[in-house]
């Protein structure tokens, strides 16, 4: 039996069912799960003093393209809209292989961890030069982050009217076979799982109707989740109406892509009928505010979605369209954009933090994560509020208004991944050196 005690926190923001905030409290971890929260707790193992700190659930990232950490700030894509941005980067990504996939995932996940993230999904939809999904799974396992990778795919290249170059698309039968392989090999459906696998054809403009339909059938047969991009910008809507004769929400519904086992990225341009559809079906949304700003896609109607009951989580999206992987900064951006669109009282700092924690866990169907309650997994972020960012703050729980953007300590399944702002599980300087070397090689 392994125990850890986090004691004397200035405040524990539980995100439990009652949304309790407990001052001067302790949190006891036993064998990777939260055993008790209260005052005056004792422990037979490690003790961590959290005086001067706010304790929250670990943040949850519901949409990312980790491989893109190797292509940040590429000059030709810095000022492009979505489709032009993709056309700039596809040729570069086609030169990736297993080493690039591994190191970019490791760097991207480490960046997320330093921003308080304990659970991240990833959408990997291209597999050039022998790259495979497990390149990213191994990276997450070494780092110690709870991981929800998705086996993405592209099957319609330029010669068939799609957006990606033909060199990056795959034969659909081979895609289905590899989806089966990775689910059987790596998906763990049990509570407390460190790795769950989803199926994720890239987008309606890069795969066929048949692949979308077959992936949905396969996911339900295997009991895994479905993920794709949807209604990201005006170009996306125009493509759907021209190619499919309907809006993206209708297209998704017709192909079996709605339900509590489905979450869509972006959804910036969902209309009222589509929001009602997602609410009725409990279809989730990964909101990516920084990427949506970076690509000029617009402000997603998150206030309306939440008011109607749509499950919403946060995503940093690809580092080539963000160009950062800081999840607590993403939560602040989500809050600010809803205020720009709907008024200063439209989203509080606490609600945005809830979206970043419990909300994301609910989108990924992880009721064991995203909240600090006895019996839930010990995924815990500890924020030092003695620093300059919080100086003068009257409300320590309002981290997104006046708080640090780098976590002090981070625990995942009770294991300390970040200690005093530093990654503990990998040699991060060496990984950064490797990443920079591989990035330079792509330019040459």
PDB file of N, CA, C and O in Angstrom, residues 352-418:
ATOM      1  N   UNK A 352     -14.748  28.253 -16.467  1.00  0.00           N
ATOM      2  CA  UNK A 352     -13.717  27.892 -17.442  1.00  0.00           C
ATOM      3  C   UNK A 352     -12.789  26.816 -16.883  1.00  0.00           C
ATOM      4  O   UNK A 352     -12.379  25.900 -17.600  1.00  0.00           O
ATOM      5  N   UNK A 353     -12.471  26.899 -15.581  1.00  0.00           N
ATOM      6  CA  UNK A 353     -11.654  25.859 -14.961  1.00  0.00           C
ATOM      7  C   UNK A 353     -12.407  24.536 -14.922  1.00  0.00           C
ATOM      8  O   UNK A 353     -11.809  23.467 -15.105  1.00  0.00           O
ATOM      9  N   UNK A 354     -13.699  24.596 -14.696  1.00  0.00           N
ATOM     10  CA  UNK A 354     -14.510  23.364 -14.722  1.00  0.00           C
ATOM     11  C   UNK A 354     -14.477  22.725 -16.105  1.00  0.00           C
ATOM     12  O   UNK A 354     -14.355  21.496 -16.235  1.00  0.00           O
ATOM     13  N   UNK A 355     -14.586  23.530 -17.162  1.00  0.00           N
ATOM     14  CA  UNK A 355     -14.500  22.990 -18.521  1.00  0.00           C
ATOM     15  C   UNK A 355     -13.155  22.309 -18.736  1.00  0.00           C
ATOM     16  O   UNK A 355     -13.075  21.253 -19.377  1.00  0.00           O
ATOM     17  N   UNK A 356     -12.090  22.892 -18.172  1.00  0.00           N
ATOM     18  CA  UNK A 356     -10.737  22.376 -18.364  1.00  0.00           C
ATOM     19  C   UNK A 356     -10.453  21.124 -17.553  1.00  0.00           C
ATOM     20  O   UNK A 356      -9.464  20.427 -17.823  1.00  0.00           O
ATOM     21  N   UNK A 357     -11.294  20.806 -16.582  1.00  0.00           N
ATOM     22  CA  UNK A 357     -11.053  19.652 -15.716  1.00  0.00           C
ATOM     23  C   UNK A 357     -12.187  18.627 -15.868  1.00  0.00           C
ATOM     24  O   UNK A 357     -12.125  17.745 -16.712  1.00  0.00           O
ATOM     25  N   UNK A 358     -13.217  18.823 -15.087  1.00  0.00           N
ATOM     26  CA  UNK A 358     -14.352  17.898 -15.114  1.00  0.00           C
ATOM     27  C   UNK A 358     -15.003  17.830 -16.491  1.00  0.00           C
ATOM     28  O   UNK A 358     -15.388  16.752 -16.965  1.00  0.00           O
ATOM     29  N   UNK A 359     -15.111  18.996 -17.167  1.00  0.00           N
ATOM     30  CA  UNK A 359     -15.750  19.013 -18.483  1.00  0.00           C
ATOM     31  C   UNK A 359     -15.020  18.144 -19.488  1.00  0.00           C
ATOM     32  O   UNK A 359     -15.634  17.360 -20.217  1.00  0.00           O
ATOM     33  N   UNK A 360     -13.700  18.258 -19.531  1.00  0.00           N
ATOM     34  CA  UNK A 360     -12.930  17.445 -20.457  1.00  0.00           C
ATOM     35  C   UNK A 360     -13.003  15.966 -20.138  1.00  0.00           C
ATOM     36  O   UNK A 360     -13.097  15.121 -21.037  1.00  0.00           O
ATOM     37  N   UNK A 361     -12.970  15.636 -18.848  1.00  0.00           N
ATOM     38  CA  UNK A 361     -13.075  14.235 -18.451  1.00  0.00           C
ATOM     39  C   UNK A 361     -14.417  13.648 -18.877  1.00  0.00           C
ATOM     40  O   UNK A 361     -14.502  12.496 -19.331  1.00  0.00           O
ATOM     41  N   UNK A 362     -15.488  14.437 -18.754  1.00  0.00           N
ATOM     42  CA  UNK A 362     -16.807  13.946 -19.159  1.00  0.00           C
ATOM     43  C   UNK A 362     -16.888  13.752 -20.667  1.00  0.00           C
ATOM     44  O   UNK A 362     -17.499  12.789 -21.146  1.00  0.00           O
ATOM     45  N   UNK A 363     -16.269  14.642 -21.432  1.00  0.00           N
ATOM     46  CA  UNK A 363     -16.254  14.483 -22.892  1.00  0.00           C
ATOM     47  C   UNK A 363     -15.566  13.180 -23.277  1.00  0.00           C
ATOM     48  O   UNK A 363     -16.008  12.481 -24.202  1.00  0.00           O
ATOM     49  N   UNK A 364     -14.483  12.818 -22.568  1.00  0.00           N
ATOM     50  CA  UNK A 364     -13.738  11.597 -22.871  1.00  0.00           C
ATOM     51  C   UNK A 364     -14.294  10.369 -22.143  1.00  0.00           C
ATOM     52  O   UNK A 364     -13.682   9.299 -22.169  1.00  0.00           O
ATOM     53  N   UNK A 365     -15.465  10.532 -21.511  1.00  0.00           N
ATOM     54  CA  UNK A 365     -16.099   9.432 -20.769  1.00  0.00           C
ATOM     55  C   UNK A 365     -15.182   8.884 -19.672  1.00  0.00           C
ATOM     56  O   UNK A 365     -15.129   7.671 -19.429  1.00  0.00           O
ATOM     57  N   UNK A 366     -14.484   9.806 -18.971  1.00  0.00           N
ATOM     58  CA  UNK A 366     -13.615   9.412 -17.875  1.00  0.00           C
ATOM     59  C   UNK A 366     -14.189   9.937 -16.567  1.00  0.00           C
ATOM     60  O   UNK A 366     -13.729  10.925 -16.006  1.00  0.00           O
ATOM     61  N   UNK A 367     -15.214   9.262 -16.083  1.00  0.00           N
ATOM     62  CA  UNK A 367     -15.831   9.667 -14.816  1.00  0.00           C
ATOM     63  C   UNK A 367     -14.895   9.440 -13.635  1.00  0.00           C
ATOM     64  O   UNK A 367     -15.161   9.914 -12.527  1.00  0.00           O
ATOM     65  N   UNK A 368     -13.781   8.732 -13.865  1.00  0.00           N
ATOM     66  CA  UNK A 368     -12.807   8.495 -12.803  1.00  0.00           C
ATOM     67  C   UNK A 368     -11.781   9.617 -12.696  1.00  0.00           C
ATOM     68  O   UNK A 368     -10.934   9.602 -11.803  1.00  0.00           O
ATOM     69  N   UNK A 369     -11.849  10.598 -13.582  1.00  0.00           N
ATOM     70  CA  UNK A 369     -10.866  11.682 -13.622  1.00  0.00           C
ATOM     71  C   UNK A 369     -11.582  13.043 -13.598  1.00  0.00           C
ATOM     72  O   UNK A 369     -12.795  13.121 -13.671  1.00  0.00           O
ATOM     73  N   UNK A 370     -10.801  14.097 -13.481  1.00  0.00           N
ATOM     74  CA  UNK A 370     -11.335  15.446 -13.632  1.00  0.00           C
ATOM     75  C   UNK A 370     -11.987  16.042 -12.407  1.00  0.00           C
ATOM     76  O   UNK A 370     -12.525  17.141 -12.459  1.00  0.00           O
ATOM     77  N   UNK A 371     -11.942  15.358 -11.282  1.00  0.00           N
ATOM     78  CA  UNK A 371     -12.528  15.861 -10.041  1.00  0.00           C
ATOM     79  C   UNK A 371     -11.768  15.241  -8.863  1.00  0.00           C
ATOM     80  O   UNK A 371     -11.207  14.139  -8.988  1.00  0.00           O
ATOM     81  N   UNK A 372     -11.723  15.931  -7.755  1.00  0.00           N
ATOM     82  CA  UNK A 372     -11.048  15.442  -6.558  1.00  0.00           C
ATOM     83  C   UNK A 372     -12.102  14.950  -5.586  1.00  0.00           C
ATOM     84  O   UNK A 372     -12.745  15.737  -4.887  1.00  0.00           O
ATOM     85  N   UNK A 373     -12.282  13.645  -5.545  1.00  0.00           N
ATOM     86  CA  UNK A 373     -13.272  12.995  -4.698  1.00  0.00           C
ATOM     87  C   UNK A 373     -12.726  11.635  -4.282  1.00  0.00           C
ATOM     88  O   UNK A 373     -11.995  11.002  -5.053  1.00  0.00           O
ATOM     89  N   UNK A 374     -13.056  11.159  -3.101  1.00  0.00           N
ATOM     90  CA  UNK A 374     -12.635   9.812  -2.720  1.00  0.00           C
ATOM     91  C   UNK A 374     -13.090   8.778  -3.751  1.00  0.00           C
ATOM     92  O   UNK A 374     -14.227   8.788  -4.216  1.00  0.00           O
ATOM     93  N   UNK A 375     -12.161   7.923  -4.142  1.00  0.00           N
ATOM     94  CA  UNK A 375     -12.431   6.893  -5.130  1.00  0.00           C
ATOM     95  C   UNK A 375     -12.018   7.267  -6.540  1.00  0.00           C
ATOM     96  O   UNK A 375     -11.878   6.386  -7.389  1.00  0.00           O
ATOM     97  N   UNK A 376     -11.824   8.565  -6.811  1.00  0.00           N
ATOM     98  CA  UNK A 376     -11.387   8.989  -8.145  1.00  0.00           C
ATOM     99  C   UNK A 376      -9.864   8.895  -8.244  1.00  0.00           C
ATOM    100  O   UNK A 376      -9.153   8.810  -7.246  1.00  0.00           O
ATOM    101  N   UNK A 377      -9.349   8.921  -9.466  1.00  0.00           N
ATOM    102  CA  UNK A 377      -7.918   8.774  -9.665  1.00  0.00           C
ATOM    103  C   UNK A 377      -7.150   9.971  -9.118  1.00  0.00           C
ATOM    104  O   UNK A 377      -7.646  11.107  -9.156  1.00  0.00           O
ATOM    105  N   UNK A 378      -5.957   9.713  -8.638  1.00  0.00           N
ATOM    106  CA  UNK A 378      -5.150  10.766  -8.022  1.00  0.00           C
ATOM    107  C   UNK A 378      -4.370  11.530  -9.091  1.00  0.00           C
ATOM    108  O   UNK A 378      -3.142  11.436  -9.199  1.00  0.00           O
ATOM    109  N   UNK A 379      -5.111  12.290  -9.904  1.00  0.00           N
ATOM    110  CA  UNK A 379      -4.544  13.189 -10.916  1.00  0.00           C
ATOM    111  C   UNK A 379      -4.710  14.604 -10.370  1.00  0.00           C
ATOM    112  O   UNK A 379      -5.813  15.168 -10.395  1.00  0.00           O
ATOM    113  N   UNK A 380      -3.626  15.190  -9.874  1.00  0.00           N
ATOM    114  CA  UNK A 380      -3.703  16.369  -9.011  1.00  0.00           C
ATOM    115  C   UNK A 380      -2.701  17.421  -9.467  1.00  0.00           C
ATOM    116  O   UNK A 380      -1.518  17.116  -9.676  1.00  0.00           O
ATOM    117  N   UNK A 381      -3.169  18.659  -9.620  1.00  0.00           N
ATOM    118  CA  UNK A 381      -2.307  19.786  -9.950  1.00  0.00           C
ATOM    119  C   UNK A 381      -2.209  20.707  -8.735  1.00  0.00           C
ATOM    120  O   UNK A 381      -3.224  21.039  -8.119  1.00  0.00           O
ATOM    121  N   UNK A 382      -0.999  21.118  -8.407  1.00  0.00           N
ATOM    122  CA  UNK A 382      -0.761  22.013  -7.273  1.00  0.00           C
ATOM    123  C   UNK A 382      -0.119  23.286  -7.806  1.00  0.00           C
ATOM    124  O   UNK A 382       0.943  23.252  -8.423  1.00  0.00           O
ATOM    125  N   UNK A 383      -0.799  24.408  -7.560  1.00  0.00           N
ATOM    126  CA  UNK A 383      -0.409  25.702  -8.106  1.00  0.00           C
ATOM    127  C   UNK A 383       0.087  26.613  -6.991  1.00  0.00           C
ATOM    128  O   UNK A 383      -0.625  26.838  -6.014  1.00  0.00           O
ATOM    129  N   UNK A 384       1.282  27.144  -7.134  1.00  0.00           N
ATOM    130  CA  UNK A 384       1.847  28.068  -6.157  1.00  0.00           C
ATOM    131  C   UNK A 384       1.251  29.463  -6.384  1.00  0.00           C
ATOM    132  O   UNK A 384       1.469  30.067  -7.440  1.00  0.00           O
ATOM    133  N   UNK A 385       0.500  29.953  -5.411  1.00  0.00           N
ATOM    134  CA  UNK A 385      -0.118  31.269  -5.555  1.00  0.00           C
ATOM    135  C   UNK A 385       0.610  32.318  -4.717  1.00  0.00           C
ATOM    136  O   UNK A 385       0.056  33.355  -4.368  1.00  0.00           O
ATOM    137  N   UNK A 386       1.881  32.040  -4.416  1.00  0.00           N
ATOM    138  CA  UNK A 386       2.720  33.021  -3.730  1.00  0.00           C
ATOM    139  C   UNK A 386       3.546  33.850  -4.705  1.00  0.00           C
ATOM    140  O   UNK A 386       4.286  34.737  -4.279  1.00  0.00           O
ATOM    141  N   UNK A 387       3.436  33.549  -5.994  1.00  0.00           N
ATOM    142  CA  UNK A 387       4.256  34.229  -6.980  1.00  0.00           C
ATOM    143  C   UNK A 387       3.678  35.554  -7.423  1.00  0.00           C
ATOM    144  O   UNK A 387       2.588  35.978  -7.007  1.00  0.00           O
ATOM    145  N   UNK A 388       4.410  36.195  -8.328  1.00  0.00           N
ATOM    146  CA  UNK A 388       4.024  37.527  -8.775  1.00  0.00           C
ATOM    147  C   UNK A 388       2.694  37.528  -9.512  1.00  0.00           C
ATOM    148  O   UNK A 388       1.933  38.498  -9.457  1.00  0.00           O
ATOM    149  N   UNK A 389       2.357  36.417 -10.188  1.00  0.00           N
ATOM    150  CA  UNK A 389       1.107  36.377 -10.952  1.00  0.00           C
ATOM    151  C   UNK A 389      -0.124  36.508 -10.060  1.00  0.00           C
ATOM    152  O   UNK A 389      -1.168  36.980 -10.495  1.00  0.00           O
ATOM    153  N   UNK A 390       0.011  36.034  -8.819  1.00  0.00           N
ATOM    154  CA  UNK A 390      -1.131  36.049  -7.893  1.00  0.00           C
ATOM    155  C   UNK A 390      -1.035  37.139  -6.832  1.00  0.00           C
ATOM    156  O   UNK A 390      -1.934  37.260  -5.998  1.00  0.00           O
ATOM    157  N   UNK A 391       0.037  37.905  -6.872  1.00  0.00           N
ATOM    158  CA  UNK A 391       0.224  38.928  -5.840  1.00  0.00           C
ATOM    159  C   UNK A 391      -0.937  39.926  -5.866  1.00  0.00           C
ATOM    160  O   UNK A 391      -1.259  40.496  -6.902  1.00  0.00           O
ATOM    161  N   UNK A 392      -1.579  40.101  -4.721  1.00  0.00           N
ATOM    162  CA  UNK A 392      -2.716  41.017  -4.619  1.00  0.00           C
ATOM    163  C   UNK A 392      -4.054  40.396  -4.931  1.00  0.00           C
ATOM    164  O   UNK A 392      -5.089  41.067  -4.837  1.00  0.00           O
ATOM    165  N   UNK A 393      -4.073  39.112  -5.287  1.00  0.00           N
ATOM    166  CA  UNK A 393      -5.348  38.459  -5.612  1.00  0.00           C
ATOM    167  C   UNK A 393      -6.181  38.241  -4.354  1.00  0.00           C
ATOM    168  O   UNK A 393      -5.688  37.753  -3.346  1.00  0.00           O
ATOM    169  N   UNK A 394      -7.462  38.560  -4.443  1.00  0.00           N
ATOM    170  CA  UNK A 394      -8.390  38.353  -3.333  1.00  0.00           C
ATOM    171  C   UNK A 394      -9.056  36.975  -3.392  1.00  0.00           C
ATOM    172  O   UNK A 394      -9.742  36.583  -2.454  1.00  0.00           O
ATOM    173  N   UNK A 395      -8.877  36.263  -4.482  1.00  0.00           N
ATOM    174  CA  UNK A 395      -9.623  35.021  -4.692  1.00  0.00           C
ATOM    175  C   UNK A 395      -8.687  33.967  -5.279  1.00  0.00           C
ATOM    176  O   UNK A 395      -8.499  33.894  -6.493  1.00  0.00           O
ATOM    177  N   UNK A 396      -8.069  33.120  -4.454  1.00  0.00           N
ATOM    178  CA  UNK A 396      -7.101  32.158  -4.965  1.00  0.00           C
ATOM    179  C   UNK A 396      -7.694  31.147  -5.946  1.00  0.00           C
ATOM    180  O   UNK A 396      -6.965  30.580  -6.765  1.00  0.00           O
ATOM    181  N   UNK A 397      -9.008  30.916  -5.884  1.00  0.00           N
ATOM    182  CA  UNK A 397      -9.623  29.973  -6.819  1.00  0.00           C
ATOM    183  C   UNK A 397      -9.768  30.548  -8.221  1.00  0.00           C
ATOM    184  O   UNK A 397      -9.980  29.800  -9.175  1.00  0.00           O
ATOM    185  N   UNK A 398      -9.650  31.858  -8.339  1.00  0.00           N
ATOM    186  CA  UNK A 398      -9.773  32.501  -9.657  1.00  0.00           C
ATOM    187  C   UNK A 398      -8.428  32.459 -10.378  1.00  0.00           C
ATOM    188  O   UNK A 398      -7.881  33.477 -10.806  1.00  0.00           O
ATOM    189  N   UNK A 399      -7.886  31.258 -10.522  1.00  0.00           N
ATOM    190  CA  UNK A 399      -6.561  31.077 -11.110  1.00  0.00           C
ATOM    191  C   UNK A 399      -6.466  31.661 -12.511  1.00  0.00           C
ATOM    192  O   UNK A 399      -5.407  32.136 -12.934  1.00  0.00           O
ATOM    193  N   UNK A 400      -7.566  31.617 -13.257  1.00  0.00           N
ATOM    194  CA  UNK A 400      -7.529  32.052 -14.654  1.00  0.00           C
ATOM    195  C   UNK A 400      -7.567  33.572 -14.781  1.00  0.00           C
ATOM    196  O   UNK A 400      -7.318  34.098 -15.862  1.00  0.00           O
ATOM    197  N   UNK A 401      -7.869  34.252 -13.678  1.00  0.00           N
ATOM    198  CA  UNK A 401      -7.784  35.710 -13.683  1.00  0.00           C
ATOM    199  C   UNK A 401      -6.437  36.178 -13.161  1.00  0.00           C
ATOM    200  O   UNK A 401      -5.842  37.116 -13.696  1.00  0.00           O
ATOM    201  N   UNK A 402      -5.945  35.543 -12.102  1.00  0.00           N
ATOM    202  CA  UNK A 402      -4.682  35.957 -11.493  1.00  0.00           C
ATOM    203  C   UNK A 402      -4.005  34.731 -10.901  1.00  0.00           C
ATOM    204  O   UNK A 402      -4.174  34.423  -9.716  1.00  0.00           O
ATOM    205  N   UNK A 403      -3.271  34.019 -11.727  1.00  0.00           N
ATOM    206  CA  UNK A 403      -2.623  32.812 -11.247  1.00  0.00           C
ATOM    207  C   UNK A 403      -1.507  32.369 -12.165  1.00  0.00           C
ATOM    208  O   UNK A 403      -1.354  32.877 -13.281  1.00  0.00           O
ATOM    209  N   UNK A 404      -0.716  31.408 -11.725  1.00  0.00           N
ATOM    210  CA  UNK A 404       0.410  30.921 -12.527  1.00  0.00           C
ATOM    211  C   UNK A 404      -0.063  30.144 -13.748  1.00  0.00           C
ATOM    212  O   UNK A 404      -1.173  29.598 -13.770  1.00  0.00           O
ATOM    213  N   UNK A 405       0.779  30.102 -14.766  1.00  0.00           N
ATOM    214  CA  UNK A 405       0.495  29.299 -15.963  1.00  0.00           C
ATOM    215  C   UNK A 405       1.401  28.074 -16.034  1.00  0.00           C
ATOM    216  O   UNK A 405       1.362  27.334 -17.012  1.00  0.00           O
ATOM    217  N   UNK A 406       2.183  27.878 -14.990  1.00  0.00           N
ATOM    218  CA  UNK A 406       3.021  26.680 -14.885  1.00  0.00           C
ATOM    219  C   UNK A 406       2.777  26.058 -13.523  1.00  0.00           C
ATOM    220  O   UNK A 406       2.774  26.735 -12.494  1.00  0.00           O
ATOM    221  N   UNK A 407       2.553  24.770 -13.507  1.00  0.00           N
ATOM    222  CA  UNK A 407       2.202  24.070 -12.281  1.00  0.00           C
ATOM    223  C   UNK A 407       3.442  23.882 -11.400  1.00  0.00           C
ATOM    224  O   UNK A 407       4.570  23.784 -11.901  1.00  0.00           O
ATOM    225  N   UNK A 408       3.248  23.867 -10.085  1.00  0.00           N
ATOM    226  CA  UNK A 408       4.367  23.607  -9.173  1.00  0.00           C
ATOM    227  C   UNK A 408       4.622  22.112  -9.054  1.00  0.00           C
ATOM    228  O   UNK A 408       5.746  21.635  -9.240  1.00  0.00           O
ATOM    229  N   UNK A 409       3.571  21.366  -8.713  1.00  0.00           N
ATOM    230  CA  UNK A 409       3.679  19.911  -8.605  1.00  0.00           C
ATOM    231  C   UNK A 409       2.521  19.286  -9.394  1.00  0.00           C
ATOM    232  O   UNK A 409       1.418  19.852  -9.434  1.00  0.00           O
ATOM    233  N   UNK A 410       2.772  18.117  -9.965  1.00  0.00           N
ATOM    234  CA  UNK A 410       1.728  17.402 -10.699  1.00  0.00           C
ATOM    235  C   UNK A 410       1.837  15.922 -10.396  1.00  0.00           C
ATOM    236  O   UNK A 410       2.919  15.328 -10.504  1.00  0.00           O
ATOM    237  N   UNK A 411       0.696  15.338 -10.023  1.00  0.00           N
ATOM    238  CA  UNK A 411       0.624  13.910  -9.746  1.00  0.00           C
ATOM    239  C   UNK A 411      -0.349  13.262 -10.722  1.00  0.00           C
ATOM    240  O   UNK A 411      -1.435  13.796 -10.963  1.00  0.00           O
ATOM    241  N   UNK A 412       0.041  12.128 -11.274  1.00  0.00           N
ATOM    242  CA  UNK A 412      -0.830  11.344 -12.153  1.00  0.00           C
ATOM    243  C   UNK A 412      -0.842   9.914 -11.644  1.00  0.00           C
ATOM    244  O   UNK A 412       0.218   9.280 -11.522  1.00  0.00           O
ATOM    245  N   UNK A 413      -2.023   9.426 -11.302  1.00  0.00           N
ATOM    246  CA  UNK A 413      -2.159   8.094 -10.698  1.00  0.00           C
ATOM    247  C   UNK A 413      -1.288   8.003  -9.434  1.00  0.00           C
ATOM    248  O   UNK A 413      -0.729   6.962  -9.100  1.00  0.00           O
ATOM    249  N   UNK A 414      -1.158   9.148  -8.745  1.00  0.00           N
ATOM    250  CA  UNK A 414      -0.375   9.199  -7.520  1.00  0.00           C
ATOM    251  C   UNK A 414       1.125   9.291  -7.722  1.00  0.00           C
ATOM    252  O   UNK A 414       1.879   9.400  -6.756  1.00  0.00           O
ATOM    253  N   UNK A 415       1.582   9.307  -8.958  1.00  0.00           N
ATOM    254  CA  UNK A 415       3.013   9.395  -9.267  1.00  0.00           C
ATOM    255  C   UNK A 415       3.376  10.843  -9.569  1.00  0.00           C
ATOM    256  O   UNK A 415       2.669  11.499 -10.344  1.00  0.00           O
ATOM    257  N   UNK A 416       4.446  11.349  -8.975  1.00  0.00           N
ATOM    258  CA  UNK A 416       4.811  12.743  -9.192  1.00  0.00           C
ATOM    259  C   UNK A 416       5.538  12.901 -10.520  1.00  0.00           C
ATOM    260  O   UNK A 416       6.650  12.418 -10.703  1.00  0.00           O
ATOM    261  N   UNK A 417       4.887  13.624 -11.433  1.00  0.00           N
ATOM    262  CA  UNK A 417       5.420  13.850 -12.775  1.00  0.00           C
ATOM    263  C   UNK A 417       6.145  15.189 -12.855  1.00  0.00           C
ATOM    264  O   UNK A 417       7.109  15.341 -13.608  1.00  0.00           O
ATOM    265  N   UNK A 418       5.664  16.178 -12.092  1.00  0.00           N
ATOM    266  CA  UNK A 418       6.314  17.485 -12.023  1.00  0.00           C
ATOM    267  C   UNK A 418       6.599  17.796 -10.559  1.00  0.00           C
ATOM    268  O   UNK A 418       5.710  17.676  -9.709  1.00  0.00           O
TER     269      UNK A 418
END
